[in-house]
mmCIF file of C-alpha atoms and ligand atoms in Angstrom:
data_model
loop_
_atom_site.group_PDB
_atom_site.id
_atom_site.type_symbol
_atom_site.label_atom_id
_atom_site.label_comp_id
_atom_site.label_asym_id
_atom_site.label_seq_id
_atom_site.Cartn_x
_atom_site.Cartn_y
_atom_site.Cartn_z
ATOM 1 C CA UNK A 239 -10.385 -20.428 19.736
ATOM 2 C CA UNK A 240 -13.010 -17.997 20.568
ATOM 3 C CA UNK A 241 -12.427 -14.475 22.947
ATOM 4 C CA UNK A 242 -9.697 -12.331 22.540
ATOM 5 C CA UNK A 243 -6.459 -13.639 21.060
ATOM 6 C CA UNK A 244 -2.708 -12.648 21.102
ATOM 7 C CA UNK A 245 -0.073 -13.395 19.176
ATOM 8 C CA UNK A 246 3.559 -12.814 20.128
ATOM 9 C CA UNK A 247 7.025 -13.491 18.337
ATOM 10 C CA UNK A 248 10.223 -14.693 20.467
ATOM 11 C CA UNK A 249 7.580 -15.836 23.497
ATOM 12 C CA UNK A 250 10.248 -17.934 24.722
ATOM 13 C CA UNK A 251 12.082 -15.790 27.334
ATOM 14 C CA UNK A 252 12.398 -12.003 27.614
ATOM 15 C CA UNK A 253 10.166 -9.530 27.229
ATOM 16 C CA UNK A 254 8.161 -11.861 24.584
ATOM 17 C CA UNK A 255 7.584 -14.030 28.137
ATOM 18 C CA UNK A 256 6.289 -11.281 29.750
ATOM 19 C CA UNK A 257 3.801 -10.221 27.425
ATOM 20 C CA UNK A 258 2.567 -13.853 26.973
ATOM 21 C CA UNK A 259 2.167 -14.011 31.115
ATOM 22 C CA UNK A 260 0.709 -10.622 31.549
ATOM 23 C CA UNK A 261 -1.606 -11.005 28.511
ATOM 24 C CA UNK A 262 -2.265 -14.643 29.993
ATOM 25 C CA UNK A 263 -3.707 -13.239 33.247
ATOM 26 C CA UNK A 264 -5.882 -10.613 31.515
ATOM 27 C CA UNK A 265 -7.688 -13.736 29.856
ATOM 28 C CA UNK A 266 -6.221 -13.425 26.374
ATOM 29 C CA UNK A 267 -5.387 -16.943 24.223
ATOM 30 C CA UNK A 268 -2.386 -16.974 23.014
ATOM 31 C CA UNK A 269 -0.075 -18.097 20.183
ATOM 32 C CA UNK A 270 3.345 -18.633 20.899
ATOM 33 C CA UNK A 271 5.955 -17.893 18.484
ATOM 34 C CA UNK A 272 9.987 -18.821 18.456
ATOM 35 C CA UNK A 273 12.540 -21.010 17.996
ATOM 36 C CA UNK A 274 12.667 -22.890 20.774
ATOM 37 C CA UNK A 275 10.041 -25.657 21.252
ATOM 38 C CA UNK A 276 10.304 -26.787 24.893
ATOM 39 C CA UNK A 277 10.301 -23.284 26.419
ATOM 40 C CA UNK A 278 6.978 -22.395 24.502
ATOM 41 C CA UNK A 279 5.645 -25.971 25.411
ATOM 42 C CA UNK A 280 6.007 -25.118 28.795
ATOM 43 C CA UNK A 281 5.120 -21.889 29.198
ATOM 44 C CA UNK A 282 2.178 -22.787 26.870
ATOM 45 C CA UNK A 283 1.058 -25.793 29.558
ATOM 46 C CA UNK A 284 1.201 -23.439 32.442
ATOM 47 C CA UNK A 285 -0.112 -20.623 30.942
ATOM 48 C CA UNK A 286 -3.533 -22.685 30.399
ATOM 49 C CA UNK A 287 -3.744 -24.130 33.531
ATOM 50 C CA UNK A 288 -3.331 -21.219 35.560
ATOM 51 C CA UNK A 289 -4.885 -18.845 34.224
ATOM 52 C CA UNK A 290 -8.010 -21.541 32.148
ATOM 53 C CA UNK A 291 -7.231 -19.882 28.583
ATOM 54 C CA UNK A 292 -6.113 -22.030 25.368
ATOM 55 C CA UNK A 293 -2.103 -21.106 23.784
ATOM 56 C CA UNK A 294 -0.673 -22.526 20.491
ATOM 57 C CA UNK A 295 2.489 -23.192 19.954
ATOM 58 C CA UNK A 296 4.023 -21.843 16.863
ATOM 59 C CA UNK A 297 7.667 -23.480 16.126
ATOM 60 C CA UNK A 298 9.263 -20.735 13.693
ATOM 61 C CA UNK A 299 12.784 -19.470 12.645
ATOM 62 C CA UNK A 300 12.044 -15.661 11.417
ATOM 63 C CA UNK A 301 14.769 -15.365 9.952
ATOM 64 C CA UNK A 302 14.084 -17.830 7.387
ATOM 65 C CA UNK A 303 11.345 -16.582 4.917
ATOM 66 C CA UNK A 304 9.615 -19.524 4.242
ATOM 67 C CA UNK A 305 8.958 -20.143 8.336
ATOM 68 C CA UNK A 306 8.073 -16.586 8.298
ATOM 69 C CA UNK A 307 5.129 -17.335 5.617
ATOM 70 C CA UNK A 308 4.053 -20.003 7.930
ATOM 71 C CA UNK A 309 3.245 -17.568 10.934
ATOM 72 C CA UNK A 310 1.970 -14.920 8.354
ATOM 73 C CA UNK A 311 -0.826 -17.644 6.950
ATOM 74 C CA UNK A 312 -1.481 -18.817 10.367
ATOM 75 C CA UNK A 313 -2.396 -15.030 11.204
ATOM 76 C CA UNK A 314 -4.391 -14.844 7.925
ATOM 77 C CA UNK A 315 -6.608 -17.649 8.900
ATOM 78 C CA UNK A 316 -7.601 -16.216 12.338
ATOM 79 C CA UNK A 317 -11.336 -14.613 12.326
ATOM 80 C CA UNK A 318 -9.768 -12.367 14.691
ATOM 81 C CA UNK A 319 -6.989 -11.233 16.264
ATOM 82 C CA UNK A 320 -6.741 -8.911 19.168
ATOM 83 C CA UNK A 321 -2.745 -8.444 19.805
ATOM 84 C CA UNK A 322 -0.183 -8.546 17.791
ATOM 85 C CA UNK A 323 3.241 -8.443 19.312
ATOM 86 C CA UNK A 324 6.203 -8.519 17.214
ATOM 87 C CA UNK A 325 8.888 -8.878 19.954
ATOM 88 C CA UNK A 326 11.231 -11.369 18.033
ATOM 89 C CA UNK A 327 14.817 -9.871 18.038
ATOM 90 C CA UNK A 328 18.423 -10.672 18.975
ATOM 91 C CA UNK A 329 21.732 -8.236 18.916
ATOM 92 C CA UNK A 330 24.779 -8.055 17.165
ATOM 93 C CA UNK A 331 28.059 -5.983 17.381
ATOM 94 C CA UNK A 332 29.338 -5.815 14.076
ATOM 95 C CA UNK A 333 31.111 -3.713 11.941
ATOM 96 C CA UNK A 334 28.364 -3.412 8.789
ATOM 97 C CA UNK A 335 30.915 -3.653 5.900
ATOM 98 C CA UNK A 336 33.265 -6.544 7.646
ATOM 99 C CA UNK A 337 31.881 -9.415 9.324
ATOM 100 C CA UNK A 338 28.320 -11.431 10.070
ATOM 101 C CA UNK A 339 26.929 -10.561 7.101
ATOM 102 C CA UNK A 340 24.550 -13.956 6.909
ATOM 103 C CA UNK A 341 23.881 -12.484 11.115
ATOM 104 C CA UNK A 342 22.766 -9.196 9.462
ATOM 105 C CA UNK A 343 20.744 -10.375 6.648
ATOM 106 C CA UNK A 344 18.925 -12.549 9.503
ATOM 107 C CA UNK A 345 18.426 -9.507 11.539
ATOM 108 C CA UNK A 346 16.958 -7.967 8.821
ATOM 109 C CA UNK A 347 14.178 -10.721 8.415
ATOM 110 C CA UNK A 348 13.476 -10.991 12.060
ATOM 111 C CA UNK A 349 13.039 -7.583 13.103
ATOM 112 C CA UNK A 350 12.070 -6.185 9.341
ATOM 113 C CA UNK A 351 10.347 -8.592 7.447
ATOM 114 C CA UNK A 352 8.452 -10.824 9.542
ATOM 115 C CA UNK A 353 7.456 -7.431 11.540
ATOM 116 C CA UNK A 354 6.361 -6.056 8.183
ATOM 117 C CA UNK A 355 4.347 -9.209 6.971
ATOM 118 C CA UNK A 356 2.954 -9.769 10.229
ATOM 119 C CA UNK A 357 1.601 -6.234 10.456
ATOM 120 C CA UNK A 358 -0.106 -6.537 6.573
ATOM 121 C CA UNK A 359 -1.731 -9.811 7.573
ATOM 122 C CA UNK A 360 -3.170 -8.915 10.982
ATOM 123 C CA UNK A 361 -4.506 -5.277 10.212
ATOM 124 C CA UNK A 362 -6.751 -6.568 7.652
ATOM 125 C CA UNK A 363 -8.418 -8.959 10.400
ATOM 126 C CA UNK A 364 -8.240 -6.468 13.084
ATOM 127 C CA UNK A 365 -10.083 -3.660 10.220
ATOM 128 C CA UNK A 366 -13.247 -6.155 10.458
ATOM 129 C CA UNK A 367 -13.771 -5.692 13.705
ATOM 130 C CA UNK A 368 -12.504 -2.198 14.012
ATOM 131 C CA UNK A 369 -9.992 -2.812 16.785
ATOM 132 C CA UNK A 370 -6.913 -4.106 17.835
ATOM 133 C CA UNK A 371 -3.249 -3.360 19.151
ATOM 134 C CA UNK A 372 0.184 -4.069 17.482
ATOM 135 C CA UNK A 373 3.135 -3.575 19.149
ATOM 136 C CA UNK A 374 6.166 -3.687 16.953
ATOM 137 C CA UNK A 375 9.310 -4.309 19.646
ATOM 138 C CA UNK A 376 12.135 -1.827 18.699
ATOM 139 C CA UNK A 377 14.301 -0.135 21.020
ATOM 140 C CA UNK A 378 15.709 3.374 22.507
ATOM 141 C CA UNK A 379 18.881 2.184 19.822
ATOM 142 C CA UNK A 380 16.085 3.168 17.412
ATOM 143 C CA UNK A 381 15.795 6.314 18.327
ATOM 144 C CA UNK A 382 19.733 7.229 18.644
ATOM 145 C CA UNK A 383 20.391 6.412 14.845
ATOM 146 C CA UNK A 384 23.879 8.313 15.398
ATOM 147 C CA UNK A 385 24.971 5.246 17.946
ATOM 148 C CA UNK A 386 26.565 2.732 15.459
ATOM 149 C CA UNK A 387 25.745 -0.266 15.185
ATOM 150 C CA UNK A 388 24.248 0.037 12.017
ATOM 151 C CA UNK A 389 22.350 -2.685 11.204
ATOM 152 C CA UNK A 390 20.521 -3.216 15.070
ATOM 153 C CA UNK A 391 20.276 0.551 14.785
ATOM 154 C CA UNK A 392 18.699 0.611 11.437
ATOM 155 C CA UNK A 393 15.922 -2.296 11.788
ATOM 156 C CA UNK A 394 14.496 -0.904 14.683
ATOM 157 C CA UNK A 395 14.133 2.349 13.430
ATOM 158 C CA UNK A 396 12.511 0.681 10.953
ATOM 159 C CA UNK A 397 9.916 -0.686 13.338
ATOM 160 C CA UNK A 398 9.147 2.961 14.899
ATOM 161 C CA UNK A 399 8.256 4.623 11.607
ATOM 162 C CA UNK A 400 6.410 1.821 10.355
ATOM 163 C CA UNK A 401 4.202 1.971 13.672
ATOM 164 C CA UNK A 402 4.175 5.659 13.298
ATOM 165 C CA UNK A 403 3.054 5.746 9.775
ATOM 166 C CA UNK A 404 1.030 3.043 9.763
ATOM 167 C CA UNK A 405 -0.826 4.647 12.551
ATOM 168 C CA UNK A 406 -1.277 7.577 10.829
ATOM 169 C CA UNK A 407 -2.960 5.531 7.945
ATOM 170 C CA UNK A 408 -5.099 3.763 10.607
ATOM 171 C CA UNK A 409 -5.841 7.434 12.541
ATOM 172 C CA UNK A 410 -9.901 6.853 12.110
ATOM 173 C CA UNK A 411 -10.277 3.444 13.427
ATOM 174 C CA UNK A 412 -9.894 2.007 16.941
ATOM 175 C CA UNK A 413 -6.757 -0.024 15.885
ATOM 176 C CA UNK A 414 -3.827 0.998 18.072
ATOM 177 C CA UNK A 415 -0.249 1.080 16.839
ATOM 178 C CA UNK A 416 2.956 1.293 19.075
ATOM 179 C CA UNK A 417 6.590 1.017 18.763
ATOM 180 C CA UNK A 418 7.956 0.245 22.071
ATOM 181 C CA UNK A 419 11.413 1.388 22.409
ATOM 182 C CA UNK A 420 12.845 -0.352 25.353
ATOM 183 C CA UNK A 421 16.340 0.193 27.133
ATOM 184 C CA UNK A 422 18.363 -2.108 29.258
ATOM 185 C CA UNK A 423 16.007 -4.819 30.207
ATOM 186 C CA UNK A 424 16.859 -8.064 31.821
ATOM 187 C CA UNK A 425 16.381 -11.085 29.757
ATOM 188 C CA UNK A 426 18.469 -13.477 27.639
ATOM 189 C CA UNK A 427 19.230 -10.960 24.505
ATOM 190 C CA UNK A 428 22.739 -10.219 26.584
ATOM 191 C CA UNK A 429 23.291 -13.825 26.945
ATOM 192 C CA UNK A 430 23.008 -14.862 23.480
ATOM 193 C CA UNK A 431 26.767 -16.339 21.647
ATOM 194 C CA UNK A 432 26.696 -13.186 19.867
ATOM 195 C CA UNK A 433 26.655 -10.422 23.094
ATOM 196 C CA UNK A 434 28.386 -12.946 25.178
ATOM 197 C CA UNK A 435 31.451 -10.034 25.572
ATOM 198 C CA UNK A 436 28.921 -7.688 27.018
ATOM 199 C CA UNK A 437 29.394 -7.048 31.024
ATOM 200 C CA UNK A 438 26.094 -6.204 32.498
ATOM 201 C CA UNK A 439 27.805 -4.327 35.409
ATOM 202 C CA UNK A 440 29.230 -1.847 33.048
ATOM 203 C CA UNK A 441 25.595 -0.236 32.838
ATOM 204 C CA UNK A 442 24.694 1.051 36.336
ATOM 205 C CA UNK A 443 21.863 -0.777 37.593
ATOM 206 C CA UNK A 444 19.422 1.926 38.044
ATOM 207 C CA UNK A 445 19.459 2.221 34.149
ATOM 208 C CA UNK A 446 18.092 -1.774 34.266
ATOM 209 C CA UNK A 447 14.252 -2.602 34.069
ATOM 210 C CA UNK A 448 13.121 -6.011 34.265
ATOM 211 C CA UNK A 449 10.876 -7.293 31.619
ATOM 212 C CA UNK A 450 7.539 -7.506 33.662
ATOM 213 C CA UNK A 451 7.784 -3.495 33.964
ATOM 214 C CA UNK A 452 8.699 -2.856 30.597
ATOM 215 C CA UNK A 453 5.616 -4.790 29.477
ATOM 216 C CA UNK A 454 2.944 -3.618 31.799
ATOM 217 C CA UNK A 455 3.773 0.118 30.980
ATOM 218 C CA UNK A 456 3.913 -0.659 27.211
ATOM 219 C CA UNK A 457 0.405 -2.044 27.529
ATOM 220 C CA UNK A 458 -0.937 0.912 29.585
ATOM 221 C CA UNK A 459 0.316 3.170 27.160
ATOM 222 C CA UNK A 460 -0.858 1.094 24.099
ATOM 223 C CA UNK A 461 -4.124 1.445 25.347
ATOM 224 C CA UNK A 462 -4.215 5.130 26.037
ATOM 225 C CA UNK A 463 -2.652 5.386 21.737
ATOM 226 C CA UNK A 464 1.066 6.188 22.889
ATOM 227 C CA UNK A 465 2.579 5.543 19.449
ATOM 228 C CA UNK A 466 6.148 5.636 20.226
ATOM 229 C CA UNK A 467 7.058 4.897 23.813
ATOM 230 C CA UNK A 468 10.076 4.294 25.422
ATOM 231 C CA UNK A 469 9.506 2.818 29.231
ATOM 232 C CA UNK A 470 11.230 4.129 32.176
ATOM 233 C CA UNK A 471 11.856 8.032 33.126
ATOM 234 C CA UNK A 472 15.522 7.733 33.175
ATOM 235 C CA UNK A 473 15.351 6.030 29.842
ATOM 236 C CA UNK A 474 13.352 9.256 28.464
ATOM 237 C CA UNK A 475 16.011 11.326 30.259
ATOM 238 C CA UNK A 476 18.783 9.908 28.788
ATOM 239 C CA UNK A 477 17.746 10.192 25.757
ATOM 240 C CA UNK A 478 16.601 13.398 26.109
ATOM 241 C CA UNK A 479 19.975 14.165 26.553
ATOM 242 C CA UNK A 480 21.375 12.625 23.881
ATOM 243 C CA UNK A 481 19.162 14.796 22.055
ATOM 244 C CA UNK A 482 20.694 17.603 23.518
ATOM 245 C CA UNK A 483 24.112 16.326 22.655
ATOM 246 C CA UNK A 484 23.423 15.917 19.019
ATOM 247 C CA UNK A 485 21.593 19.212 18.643
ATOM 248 C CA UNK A 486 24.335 20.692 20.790
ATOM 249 C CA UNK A 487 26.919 18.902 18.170
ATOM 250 C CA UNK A 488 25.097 19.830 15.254
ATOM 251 C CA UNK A 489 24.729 23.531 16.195
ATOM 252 C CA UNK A 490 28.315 24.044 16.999
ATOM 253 C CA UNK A 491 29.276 22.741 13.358
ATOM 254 C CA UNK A 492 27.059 25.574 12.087
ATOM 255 C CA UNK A 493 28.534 27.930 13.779
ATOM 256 C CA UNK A 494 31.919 26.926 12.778
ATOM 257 C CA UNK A 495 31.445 26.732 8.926
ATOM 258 C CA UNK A 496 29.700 30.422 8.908
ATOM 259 C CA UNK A 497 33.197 31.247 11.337
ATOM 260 C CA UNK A 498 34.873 30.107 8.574
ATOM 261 C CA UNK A 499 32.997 31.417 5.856
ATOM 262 C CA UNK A 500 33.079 34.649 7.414
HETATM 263 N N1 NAP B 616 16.915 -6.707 26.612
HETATM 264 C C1 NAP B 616 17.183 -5.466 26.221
HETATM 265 O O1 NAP B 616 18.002 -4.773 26.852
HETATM 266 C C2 NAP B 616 16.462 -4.880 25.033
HETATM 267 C C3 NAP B 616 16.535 -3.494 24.831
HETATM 268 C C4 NAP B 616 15.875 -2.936 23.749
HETATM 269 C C5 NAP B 616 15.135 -3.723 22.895
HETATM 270 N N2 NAP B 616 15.078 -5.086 23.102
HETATM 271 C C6 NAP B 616 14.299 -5.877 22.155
HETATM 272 O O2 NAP B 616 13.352 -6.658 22.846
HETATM 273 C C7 NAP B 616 13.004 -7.798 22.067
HETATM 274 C C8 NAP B 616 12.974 -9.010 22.960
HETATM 275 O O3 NAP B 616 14.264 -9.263 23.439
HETATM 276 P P1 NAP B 616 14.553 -9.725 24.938
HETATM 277 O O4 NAP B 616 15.272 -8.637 25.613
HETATM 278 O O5 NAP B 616 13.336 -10.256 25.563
HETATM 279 O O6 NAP B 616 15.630 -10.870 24.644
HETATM 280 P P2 NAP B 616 15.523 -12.469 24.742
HETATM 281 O O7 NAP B 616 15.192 -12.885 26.122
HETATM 282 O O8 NAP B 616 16.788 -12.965 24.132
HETATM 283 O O9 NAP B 616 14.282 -12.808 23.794
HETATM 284 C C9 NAP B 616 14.372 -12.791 22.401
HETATM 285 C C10 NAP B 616 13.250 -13.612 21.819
HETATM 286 O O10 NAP B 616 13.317 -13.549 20.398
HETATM 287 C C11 NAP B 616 13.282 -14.862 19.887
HETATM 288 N N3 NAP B 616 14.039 -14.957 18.653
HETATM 289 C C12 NAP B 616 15.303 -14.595 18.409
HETATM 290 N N4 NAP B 616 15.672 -14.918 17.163
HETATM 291 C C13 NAP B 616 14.600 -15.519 16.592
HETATM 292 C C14 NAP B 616 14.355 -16.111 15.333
HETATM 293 N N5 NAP B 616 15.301 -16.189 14.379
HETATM 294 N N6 NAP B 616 13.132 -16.631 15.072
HETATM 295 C C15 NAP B 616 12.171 -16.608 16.036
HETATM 296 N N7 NAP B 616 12.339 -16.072 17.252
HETATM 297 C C16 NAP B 616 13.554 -15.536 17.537
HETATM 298 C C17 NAP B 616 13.881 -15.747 20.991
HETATM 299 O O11 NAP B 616 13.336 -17.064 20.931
HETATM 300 P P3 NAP B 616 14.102 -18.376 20.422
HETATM 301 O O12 NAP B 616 15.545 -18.233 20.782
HETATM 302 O O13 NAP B 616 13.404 -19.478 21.155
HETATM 303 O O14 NAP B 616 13.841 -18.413 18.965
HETATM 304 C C18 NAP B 616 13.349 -15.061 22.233
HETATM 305 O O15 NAP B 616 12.078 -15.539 22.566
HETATM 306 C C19 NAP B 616 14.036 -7.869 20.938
HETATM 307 O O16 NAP B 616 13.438 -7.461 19.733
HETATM 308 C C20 NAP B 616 15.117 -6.889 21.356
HETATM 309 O O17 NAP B 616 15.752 -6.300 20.264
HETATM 310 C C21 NAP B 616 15.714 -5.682 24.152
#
């Protein structure tokens, strides 16, 4: 492969799509990692012939280690890499102490480990030429760590200070960081066994983005070094006033302990 080149976990439908299409257009090879071989073999074979670039496929189960070594060496052996995405990710309700524990341990690979390892094999590559972009795929869950959900909540909060210490470490080169923090996009992660109780019309639609917005935006702002960015002003709104809930919350317990001490 020569030119720029992009590699991107969970390619296969979502957001992970998106990013392989947009990148696609904007000339970039690819290499196409999930599960699922026939979705990546097709997007793969259109990919090339419209838009004349080459795309790998990369068959790999994150959340088993030694499949995650496989894409990590694969990334090692690349003179260069341009993008990294690390987009692979599924949900989970689950209680952390009672149920899905082998779920949660696999959560913890996909959206920890492989992240992680992906990140320490591509920024060494990307150092030689003194640029590149990762974008670690978290979400606004990240960012409300008092939500629940404890281990979805916890891995991608993971993701966002990795990207935002990591780009602190990497603050004099051209090598952009971001931890994009998505909320309700359109793809398959609601359709998955696991979510299959969730009821998309219980979140009103103007809170939806589809995944061709959400990755266009995250790209824009990669570019102009947006470290943590969360697509979508009624996304930043509501979590600004979430924000405002907690602080609100947290103040009023203040005040109530120094009523009582009082
Ligand atoms: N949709 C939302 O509302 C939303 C909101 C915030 C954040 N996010 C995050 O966005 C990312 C992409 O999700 P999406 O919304 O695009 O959902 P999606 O359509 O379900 O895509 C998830 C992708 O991850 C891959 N994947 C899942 N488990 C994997 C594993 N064990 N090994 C390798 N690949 C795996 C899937 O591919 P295979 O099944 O083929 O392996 C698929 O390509 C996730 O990290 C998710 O947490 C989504």
């Amino acid at each position: 492969m020569s030119d720029k080149i992009a590699l991107i976990t969970g390619a296969s439908s979502g957001i992970g799509k998106s990013f392989a299409e947009i990148l696609a257009k904007e000339g970039y090879n690819l290499i196409l990692v999930a599960r699922r071989k026939q979705k990546l073999n097709a997007l793969a074979e259109n990919l090339t012939k419209q838009f004349s670039i080459e795309s790998k496929v990369l068959v790999a189960d994150l959340a088993k280690l030694e499949q995650v070594k496989v894409v990590e060496e694969t990334i090692k052996s690349l003179e260069h890499i341009d993008i990294l995405v690390n987009n692979a990710g599924f949900g989970l309700y689950s209680s952390f102490t009672e149920d899905n524990y082998e779920r949660q341990l696999d959560m913890v690979n996909v959206h920890v480990v492989a992240s992680y390892m992906f990140c320490r094999a591509a920024v060494p590559i990307m150092l030689r030429k003194n640029e590149g972009i990762i974008i670690n795929v978290s979400s606004m869950s990240g960012l409300m760590t008092k939500y629940g959900n404890v281990t979805y909540t916890t891995t991608k909060a993971f993701l966002i200070v990795l990207s935002e210490s990591l780009q602190e470490e990497l603050r004099n080169t051209n090598i952009k960081i971001q931890a994009l923090c998505p909320g309700m996009t359109y793809s398959e992660f609601h359709d998955t066994k696991e979510l299959e109780e969730f009821d998309r019309s219980t979140v009103p639609k103007r809170l939806w983005m589809c995944s061709n917005e959400v990755v266009t935006k995250s790209l824009r702002a990669a570019r102009k070094g947006k470290v943590v960015y969360v697509p979508g002003f009624l996304n930043r709104l509501s979590l600004l006033f979430f924000k405002l809930f907690l602080v609100r919350k947290i103040s009023q317990c203040f005040i109530s302990r120094n009523e009582k001490k009082a």
